[in-house]
């Protein structure tokens, strides 16, 4: 279930805190609060655009896009649709497109610790580039629904991004590199600056989710399967920091303990939840069941209580792989994994999916749940799925 009023309030608040060039702060306060996160991370527009799309699909409330909102740095009022377009315009602008045709990383993308890889203005992020192709499709669909002009620039940008990602980021080992750093070196690639091969789950999952990796999915998933441990799937192959890599953030300097939190551990939100969405996209129901079991806290054969040291009902952010407390839960409750796992069950496993025009049922149901059923409420009706 969800609260339409609360969701709308979130959308209106974020529109009014957007910068007039289209960029969204990473975190914004409600009301008159002053605590903004103004670091130049570039992923906010993509996550937010998907949220707005889902809101429209669930509520049919397009008035949120007709209403006018100011900007964080300007009192000029423009419609929600224009605000939404500006978010995409910022990411596809020439000054925010790097030498490989990908989105410039600026202050970072989803992985907080890589906050230096693009700070000088050269670095590029493959994950946000994949997300952007998906969000451009959302925006085009919204424009068509509203009978608004669909700009050729959005169609062209999407096509160019897909081509650029596959030309420049798909490597000879059969997976996608994740980051092109200011240094001119690729990170999470077939050969990183320290000589290691690292596959990074979020970028490769989003390549599948967005459709960028069409025809390459099986090979990518086979590579990701190598990241499986007895505690779940690692975020990436091997921790960073054993050999110094400058200019990417604290992960490359040795200041971030190996196998702790994001640094090569089972980072639930990024490795397992994004992966679940990719597995559902291709219908890999057996692997879906395996990963869901690791993402959830309730299977003792996967997360022994004496190792987890946390509440058995608590969705966690990560399972550390540090030898001294291998398998211990980290940051329970304080995690996007909570919402992601709910989506994994209803939207990806049972397959309740909503577009602007219809309900689409796309189940990825493991054999173990063959007799399962679920329901949700939509427009005052209860929808049952068996």
Tab-separated table of C-alpha atoms in Angstrom:
chain	number	residue	atom	x	y	z
A	1	UNK	CA	0.000	0.000	0.000
A	2	UNK	CA	1.049	3.610	-0.356
A	3	UNK	CA	-0.181	7.084	0.515
A	4	UNK	CA	-1.034	9.118	-2.569
A	5	UNK	CA	-0.927	12.368	-0.600
A	6	UNK	CA	2.483	11.639	0.893
A	7	UNK	CA	3.900	10.601	-2.465
A	8	UNK	CA	2.593	13.756	-4.096
A	9	UNK	CA	4.051	15.861	-1.284
A	10	UNK	CA	7.465	14.303	-1.932
A	11	UNK	CA	7.252	15.094	-5.651
A	12	UNK	CA	6.170	18.681	-5.085
A	13	UNK	CA	8.905	19.217	-2.514
A	14	UNK	CA	11.647	17.868	-4.790
A	15	UNK	CA	10.445	19.918	-7.762
A	16	UNK	CA	10.654	23.070	-5.632
A	17	UNK	CA	14.188	22.197	-4.461
A	18	UNK	CA	15.544	21.511	-7.959
A	19	UNK	CA	18.222	23.839	-9.316
A	20	UNK	CA	17.125	25.906	-12.317
A	21	UNK	CA	19.639	24.212	-14.635
A	22	UNK	CA	17.806	20.926	-13.970
A	23	UNK	CA	20.133	19.360	-11.399
A	24	UNK	CA	18.585	17.889	-8.241
A	25	UNK	CA	20.390	17.937	-4.873
A	26	UNK	CA	21.053	14.494	-3.476
A	27	UNK	CA	19.054	15.128	-0.309
A	28	UNK	CA	16.565	17.920	0.369
A	29	UNK	CA	14.652	18.968	3.484
A	30	UNK	CA	10.902	19.292	3.779
A	31	UNK	CA	9.436	22.734	4.291
A	32	UNK	CA	11.821	25.534	5.183
A	33	UNK	CA	14.656	23.307	6.378
A	34	UNK	CA	18.204	24.264	5.419
A	35	UNK	CA	19.975	20.890	5.389
A	36	UNK	CA	20.688	20.213	1.720
A	37	UNK	CA	23.210	17.750	0.325
A	38	UNK	CA	24.660	19.863	-2.477
A	39	UNK	CA	27.453	17.522	-3.536
A	40	UNK	CA	27.357	17.214	-7.321
A	41	UNK	CA	26.097	13.632	-7.513
A	42	UNK	CA	24.296	13.038	-10.812
A	43	UNK	CA	21.945	10.105	-10.183
A	44	UNK	CA	19.078	11.931	-8.467
A	45	UNK	CA	17.237	12.864	-11.661
A	46	UNK	CA	17.031	9.224	-12.761
A	47	UNK	CA	15.760	7.781	-9.501
A	48	UNK	CA	13.305	10.677	-9.171
A	49	UNK	CA	11.993	10.423	-12.741
A	50	UNK	CA	11.207	6.743	-12.194
A	51	UNK	CA	9.407	7.645	-8.955
A	52	UNK	CA	7.283	10.252	-10.759
A	53	UNK	CA	6.470	7.751	-13.513
A	54	UNK	CA	5.324	5.159	-10.965
A	55	UNK	CA	3.239	7.785	-9.157
A	56	UNK	CA	1.456	8.667	-12.406
A	57	UNK	CA	0.930	4.992	-13.252
A	58	UNK	CA	-0.604	4.226	-9.846
A	59	UNK	CA	-2.680	7.372	-9.371
A	60	UNK	CA	-3.523	8.770	-12.826
A	61	UNK	CA	-2.931	12.149	-11.164
A	62	UNK	CA	-1.337	14.264	-13.882
A	63	UNK	CA	-2.229	17.507	-12.129
A	64	UNK	CA	1.077	17.176	-10.273
A	65	UNK	CA	2.763	17.910	-13.612
A	66	UNK	CA	0.411	20.782	-14.466
A	67	UNK	CA	1.019	22.643	-11.211
A	68	UNK	CA	3.844	25.201	-11.248
A	69	UNK	CA	6.800	25.162	-8.857
A	70	UNK	CA	9.742	27.479	-8.125
A	71	UNK	CA	13.387	26.400	-8.108
A	72	UNK	CA	15.871	26.262	-5.274
A	73	UNK	CA	17.826	29.149	-6.791
A	74	UNK	CA	15.003	30.985	-8.574
A	75	UNK	CA	11.451	32.119	-7.919
A	76	UNK	CA	10.530	31.486	-11.550
A	77	UNK	CA	7.492	29.207	-11.717
A	78	UNK	CA	7.322	26.376	-14.235
A	79	UNK	CA	5.152	23.299	-14.548
A	80	UNK	CA	6.085	19.946	-13.109
A	81	UNK	CA	6.456	18.609	-16.641
A	82	UNK	CA	9.025	21.296	-17.429
A	83	UNK	CA	10.848	20.501	-14.169
A	84	UNK	CA	10.906	16.825	-15.135
A	85	UNK	CA	12.246	17.682	-18.590
A	86	UNK	CA	14.925	19.931	-17.137
A	87	UNK	CA	16.234	17.016	-15.080
A	88	UNK	CA	16.793	15.025	-18.260
A	89	UNK	CA	18.082	18.090	-20.135
A	90	UNK	CA	20.816	18.528	-17.537
A	91	UNK	CA	22.114	14.979	-17.996
A	92	UNK	CA	22.095	15.023	-21.811
A	93	UNK	CA	23.585	18.520	-22.128
A	94	UNK	CA	26.912	18.650	-24.045
A	95	UNK	CA	28.717	20.060	-21.009
A	96	UNK	CA	27.621	17.028	-18.986
A	97	UNK	CA	28.541	14.460	-21.639
A	98	UNK	CA	32.029	13.006	-21.543
A	99	UNK	CA	34.485	11.952	-24.218
A	100	UNK	CA	32.886	8.505	-24.562
A	101	UNK	CA	29.392	9.948	-24.968
A	102	UNK	CA	28.433	8.964	-21.412
A	103	UNK	CA	27.082	11.015	-18.505
A	104	UNK	CA	29.792	12.898	-16.645
A	105	UNK	CA	30.117	11.621	-13.092
A	106	UNK	CA	30.861	14.968	-11.404
A	107	UNK	CA	30.621	14.390	-7.625
A	108	UNK	CA	29.449	10.786	-7.844
A	109	UNK	CA	26.697	8.333	-8.717
A	110	UNK	CA	24.936	5.699	-6.593
A	111	UNK	CA	28.133	4.453	-4.890
A	112	UNK	CA	28.871	7.188	-2.344
A	113	UNK	CA	32.510	6.223	-1.826
A	114	UNK	CA	33.516	7.028	-5.412
A	115	UNK	CA	33.094	10.742	-4.826
A	116	UNK	CA	36.355	11.782	-6.484
A	117	UNK	CA	36.362	9.804	-9.730
A	118	UNK	CA	34.706	12.577	-11.748
A	119	UNK	CA	35.210	15.635	-9.586
A	120	UNK	CA	37.609	17.264	-12.083
A	121	UNK	CA	35.012	17.061	-14.841
A	122	UNK	CA	36.363	14.285	-17.055
A	123	UNK	CA	35.026	11.137	-15.392
A	124	UNK	CA	31.935	9.312	-16.678
A	125	UNK	CA	29.426	6.965	-15.063
A	126	UNK	CA	28.074	3.972	-16.975
A	127	UNK	CA	25.390	3.197	-14.375
A	128	UNK	CA	23.723	6.619	-14.661
A	129	UNK	CA	24.069	6.427	-18.447
A	130	UNK	CA	22.082	3.150	-18.384
A	131	UNK	CA	19.519	4.614	-15.990
A	132	UNK	CA	19.181	7.662	-18.214
A	133	UNK	CA	18.225	5.587	-21.262
A	134	UNK	CA	15.382	4.088	-19.219
A	135	UNK	CA	14.249	7.451	-17.857
A	136	UNK	CA	14.255	9.054	-21.279
A	137	UNK	CA	11.787	6.331	-22.276
A	138	UNK	CA	9.656	7.182	-19.232
A	139	UNK	CA	9.711	10.873	-20.129
A	140	UNK	CA	8.773	10.207	-23.766
A	141	UNK	CA	5.867	8.036	-22.617
A	142	UNK	CA	4.674	10.767	-20.242
A	143	UNK	CA	4.858	13.377	-22.997
A	144	UNK	CA	2.807	11.190	-25.341
A	145	UNK	CA	0.224	10.559	-22.631
A	146	UNK	CA	-0.163	14.319	-22.128
A	147	UNK	CA	-0.186	14.956	-25.899
A	148	UNK	CA	2.823	17.167	-25.357
A	149	UNK	CA	5.458	17.573	-28.074
A	150	UNK	CA	8.056	14.799	-27.887
A	151	UNK	CA	11.400	16.406	-28.559
A	152	UNK	CA	13.597	14.609	-31.071
A	153	UNK	CA	16.484	15.435	-28.736
A	154	UNK	CA	15.252	12.854	-26.205
A	155	UNK	CA	14.869	10.100	-28.792
A	156	UNK	CA	18.259	10.899	-30.295
A	157	UNK	CA	19.930	11.090	-26.875
A	158	UNK	CA	18.626	7.666	-25.902
A	159	UNK	CA	19.837	6.066	-29.132
A	160	UNK	CA	23.235	7.735	-28.814
A	161	UNK	CA	23.626	6.622	-25.207
A	162	UNK	CA	22.837	2.981	-25.954
A	163	UNK	CA	25.367	2.987	-28.797
A	164	UNK	CA	28.022	4.761	-26.721
A	165	UNK	CA	27.639	2.436	-23.720
A	166	UNK	CA	27.963	-0.668	-25.855
A	167	UNK	CA	30.861	0.709	-27.883
A	168	UNK	CA	32.929	2.093	-25.031
A	169	UNK	CA	31.963	0.329	-21.795
A	170	UNK	CA	31.277	-3.272	-22.836
A	171	UNK	CA	34.618	-5.030	-22.490
A	172	UNK	CA	36.346	-8.076	-23.939
A	173	UNK	CA	35.531	-10.159	-20.831
A	174	UNK	CA	31.795	-9.926	-21.446
A	175	UNK	CA	30.605	-7.336	-18.912
A	176	UNK	CA	30.302	-3.558	-18.617
A	177	UNK	CA	32.961	-1.333	-17.087
A	178	UNK	CA	31.410	0.959	-14.494
A	179	UNK	CA	33.407	4.193	-14.222
A	180	UNK	CA	35.786	6.148	-16.426
A	181	UNK	CA	37.795	8.211	-13.955
A	182	UNK	CA	39.323	11.674	-14.298
A	183	UNK	CA	42.694	9.919	-14.549
A	184	UNK	CA	41.721	8.383	-17.886
A	185	UNK	CA	41.522	4.874	-16.405
A	186	UNK	CA	38.491	2.573	-16.205
A	187	UNK	CA	37.345	1.282	-12.820
A	188	UNK	CA	35.369	-1.917	-12.219
A	189	UNK	CA	36.671	-3.186	-15.511
A	190	UNK	CA	38.509	-6.096	-17.094
A	191	UNK	CA	41.744	-4.496	-15.848
A	192	UNK	CA	41.661	-1.789	-13.214
A	193	UNK	CA	44.569	0.511	-12.446
A	194	UNK	CA	45.836	-1.940	-9.814
A	195	UNK	CA	45.786	-4.798	-12.342
A	196	UNK	CA	42.645	-6.496	-11.005
A	197	UNK	CA	39.536	-7.517	-12.957
A	198	UNK	CA	36.400	-6.318	-11.156
A	199	UNK	CA	32.801	-6.795	-12.163
A	200	UNK	CA	30.423	-4.359	-10.483
A	201	UNK	CA	26.841	-5.567	-10.024
A	202	UNK	CA	24.812	-2.294	-10.109
A	203	UNK	CA	26.097	-1.134	-13.499
A	204	UNK	CA	25.664	-4.541	-15.101
A	205	UNK	CA	22.237	-5.004	-13.532
A	206	UNK	CA	21.063	-1.652	-14.868
A	207	UNK	CA	22.457	-2.480	-18.301
A	208	UNK	CA	20.025	-5.423	-18.279
A	209	UNK	CA	17.142	-3.558	-16.607
A	210	UNK	CA	17.332	-0.670	-19.073
A	211	UNK	CA	17.604	-2.893	-22.143
A	212	UNK	CA	21.064	-1.558	-23.030
A	213	UNK	CA	22.488	-5.099	-22.745
A	214	UNK	CA	19.919	-6.712	-25.026
A	215	UNK	CA	21.358	-9.992	-26.293
A	216	UNK	CA	24.176	-9.972	-23.749
A	217	UNK	CA	22.176	-10.740	-20.607
A	218	UNK	CA	23.087	-14.382	-20.124
A	219	UNK	CA	26.818	-13.824	-20.343
A	220	UNK	CA	26.651	-10.934	-17.890
A	221	UNK	CA	24.622	-12.943	-15.381
A	222	UNK	CA	27.125	-15.786	-15.608
A	223	UNK	CA	29.897	-13.344	-14.711
A	224	UNK	CA	27.867	-11.966	-11.807
A	225	UNK	CA	27.271	-15.496	-10.536
A	226	UNK	CA	31.008	-15.665	-9.781
A	227	UNK	CA	30.361	-13.073	-7.042
A	228	UNK	CA	28.183	-15.503	-5.077
A	229	UNK	CA	29.451	-16.341	-1.578
A	230	UNK	CA	27.914	-18.322	1.262
A	231	UNK	CA	26.582	-15.004	2.581
A	232	UNK	CA	25.227	-13.692	-0.702
A	233	UNK	CA	26.382	-11.786	-3.757
A	234	UNK	CA	29.232	-9.312	-3.386
A	235	UNK	CA	28.875	-5.794	-4.752
A	236	UNK	CA	32.041	-6.278	-6.778
A	237	UNK	CA	34.699	-8.903	-7.193
A	238	UNK	CA	37.609	-7.832	-4.989
A	239	UNK	CA	37.945	-5.030	-2.429
A	240	UNK	CA	39.730	-1.833	-3.364
A	241	UNK	CA	42.602	-0.320	-1.430
A	242	UNK	CA	45.208	-3.073	-1.239
A	243	UNK	CA	47.110	-1.188	-3.937
A	244	UNK	CA	46.721	2.578	-3.943
A	245	UNK	CA	44.463	4.085	-6.616
A	246	UNK	CA	44.372	7.844	-6.367
A	247	UNK	CA	41.617	10.181	-7.447
A	248	UNK	CA	38.567	7.962	-6.934
A	249	UNK	CA	37.767	8.529	-3.252
A	250	UNK	CA	38.496	6.766	0.015
A	251	UNK	CA	37.976	3.306	-1.485
A	252	UNK	CA	41.180	3.601	-3.456
A	253	UNK	CA	43.443	4.909	-0.718
A	254	UNK	CA	43.338	2.041	1.758
A	255	UNK	CA	41.256	4.073	4.234
A	256	UNK	CA	38.192	1.867	3.778
A	257	UNK	CA	38.490	-1.582	5.343
A	258	UNK	CA	38.282	-4.424	2.803
A	259	UNK	CA	35.062	-6.481	2.944
A	260	UNK	CA	33.347	-3.861	5.111
A	261	UNK	CA	30.088	-2.259	3.903
A	262	UNK	CA	30.456	-1.344	0.217
A	263	UNK	CA	34.061	-2.434	-0.184
A	264	UNK	CA	33.664	-5.880	-1.693
A	265	UNK	CA	31.065	-7.154	0.756
A	266	UNK	CA	27.493	-8.402	0.298
A	267	UNK	CA	25.985	-4.945	-0.086
A	268	UNK	CA	22.327	-5.897	-0.058
A	269	UNK	CA	20.845	-2.825	-1.701
A	270	UNK	CA	23.242	-2.581	-4.618
A	271	UNK	CA	24.344	-6.125	-5.267
A	272	UNK	CA	21.262	-8.203	-4.477
A	273	UNK	CA	18.284	-5.887	-4.910
A	274	UNK	CA	19.412	-4.408	-8.229
A	275	UNK	CA	20.306	-7.936	-9.328
A	276	UNK	CA	16.794	-9.194	-8.461
A	277	UNK	CA	15.312	-6.641	-10.812
A	278	UNK	CA	17.654	-7.733	-13.608
A	279	UNK	CA	16.880	-11.419	-13.033
A	280	UNK	CA	13.156	-10.721	-13.168
A	281	UNK	CA	13.636	-8.820	-16.431
A	282	UNK	CA	15.005	-11.972	-18.086
A	283	UNK	CA	12.760	-14.433	-16.216
A	284	UNK	CA	15.562	-16.244	-14.367
A	285	UNK	CA	13.240	-17.542	-11.645
A	286	UNK	CA	15.607	-20.102	-10.126
A	287	UNK	CA	18.399	-17.573	-9.602
A	288	UNK	CA	15.791	-15.076	-8.425
A	289	UNK	CA	14.824	-17.406	-5.583
A	290	UNK	CA	18.471	-17.866	-4.600
A	291	UNK	CA	19.209	-14.127	-4.504
A	292	UNK	CA	15.941	-13.261	-2.742
A	293	UNK	CA	16.851	-15.763	-0.021
A	294	UNK	CA	20.138	-13.948	0.539
A	295	UNK	CA	18.479	-10.526	0.473
A	296	UNK	CA	15.914	-11.498	3.104
A	297	UNK	CA	17.045	-12.082	6.705
A	298	UNK	CA	14.832	-15.044	7.505
A	299	UNK	CA	16.655	-18.040	5.995
A	300	UNK	CA	18.969	-19.432	8.670
A	301	UNK	CA	20.822	-21.592	6.163
A	302	UNK	CA	21.886	-18.417	4.385
A	303	UNK	CA	22.235	-16.046	7.345
A	304	UNK	CA	22.933	-17.929	10.570
A	305	UNK	CA	21.638	-15.899	13.536
A	306	UNK	CA	24.915	-16.317	15.440
A	307	UNK	CA	26.732	-14.660	12.519
A	308	UNK	CA	24.200	-11.972	11.680
A	309	UNK	CA	23.933	-10.607	15.252
A	310	UNK	CA	20.763	-8.775	14.314
A	311	UNK	CA	17.003	-9.084	14.535
A	312	UNK	CA	15.718	-11.933	12.324
A	313	UNK	CA	13.032	-9.667	10.873
A	314	UNK	CA	15.349	-6.750	10.059
A	315	UNK	CA	16.113	-6.008	6.408
A	316	UNK	CA	19.760	-5.038	6.359
A	317	UNK	CA	21.924	-2.840	4.189
A	318	UNK	CA	24.857	-5.243	3.980
A	319	UNK	CA	26.393	-8.426	5.287
A	320	UNK	CA	30.027	-7.672	6.046
A	321	UNK	CA	32.638	-10.172	4.906
A	322	UNK	CA	35.384	-8.949	7.232
A	323	UNK	CA	37.015	-12.174	8.539
A	324	UNK	CA	36.569	-11.255	12.211
A	325	UNK	CA	32.802	-10.850	11.837
A	326	UNK	CA	31.942	-12.480	8.546
A	327	UNK	CA	28.225	-12.419	7.812
A	328	UNK	CA	27.375	-9.751	10.387
A	329	UNK	CA	24.487	-7.475	9.506
A	330	UNK	CA	25.266	-3.814	8.930
A	331	UNK	CA	22.926	-0.806	9.097
A	332	UNK	CA	19.667	-2.721	9.590
A	333	UNK	CA	16.522	-0.717	8.800
A	334	UNK	CA	18.613	2.259	7.575
A	335	UNK	CA	18.583	1.085	3.986
A	336	UNK	CA	16.923	1.368	0.623
A	337	UNK	CA	16.853	-2.432	0.653
A	338	UNK	CA	13.590	-2.303	2.630
A	339	UNK	CA	11.636	-0.727	-0.229
A	340	UNK	CA	13.586	-2.615	-2.881
A	341	UNK	CA	12.677	-6.008	-1.412
A	342	UNK	CA	9.008	-5.049	-1.297
A	343	UNK	CA	9.292	-4.176	-4.995
A	344	UNK	CA	11.143	-7.442	-5.590
A	345	UNK	CA	8.240	-9.460	-4.190
A	346	UNK	CA	5.286	-7.592	-5.689
A	347	UNK	CA	6.613	-6.009	-8.885
A	348	UNK	CA	9.324	-8.428	-9.934
A	349	UNK	CA	8.422	-11.852	-8.520
A	350	UNK	CA	4.617	-11.711	-8.716
A	351	UNK	CA	4.919	-9.228	-11.558
A	352	UNK	CA	2.413	-6.509	-10.691
A	353	UNK	CA	3.568	-3.720	-13.028
A	354	UNK	CA	1.783	-0.510	-13.891
A	355	UNK	CA	2.275	1.637	-16.974
A	356	UNK	CA	0.503	4.882	-17.838
A	357	UNK	CA	-2.126	2.921	-19.787
A	358	UNK	CA	-2.449	-0.579	-18.376
A	359	UNK	CA	-1.560	-3.176	-15.764
A	360	UNK	CA	1.065	-5.614	-17.003
A	361	UNK	CA	1.568	-8.957	-15.242
A	362	UNK	CA	5.135	-10.242	-15.702
A	363	UNK	CA	5.764	-12.942	-13.083
A	364	UNK	CA	9.162	-14.420	-12.312
A	365	UNK	CA	7.881	-16.984	-9.843
A	366	UNK	CA	10.266	-19.605	-8.406
A	367	UNK	CA	9.035	-23.192	-8.364
A	368	UNK	CA	9.097	-23.136	-4.560
A	369	UNK	CA	6.259	-20.556	-4.655
A	370	UNK	CA	4.152	-22.251	-7.325
A	371	UNK	CA	1.031	-22.165	-5.112
A	372	UNK	CA	1.576	-18.643	-3.820
A	373	UNK	CA	-0.888	-15.807	-4.230
A	374	UNK	CA	-0.794	-12.100	-3.560
A	375	UNK	CA	-3.049	-9.084	-3.751
A	376	UNK	CA	-2.765	-5.340	-3.803
A	377	UNK	CA	-5.196	-2.465	-3.829
A	378	UNK	CA	-5.504	-0.204	-6.852
A	379	UNK	CA	-8.060	2.550	-7.438
A	380	UNK	CA	-10.248	1.239	-4.649
A	381	UNK	CA	-10.237	-2.319	-5.932
A	382	UNK	CA	-8.424	-5.410	-4.681
A	383	UNK	CA	-6.416	-7.213	-7.352
A	384	UNK	CA	-5.745	-10.871	-6.591
A	385	UNK	CA	-3.040	-12.839	-8.375
A	386	UNK	CA	-2.663	-16.604	-8.009
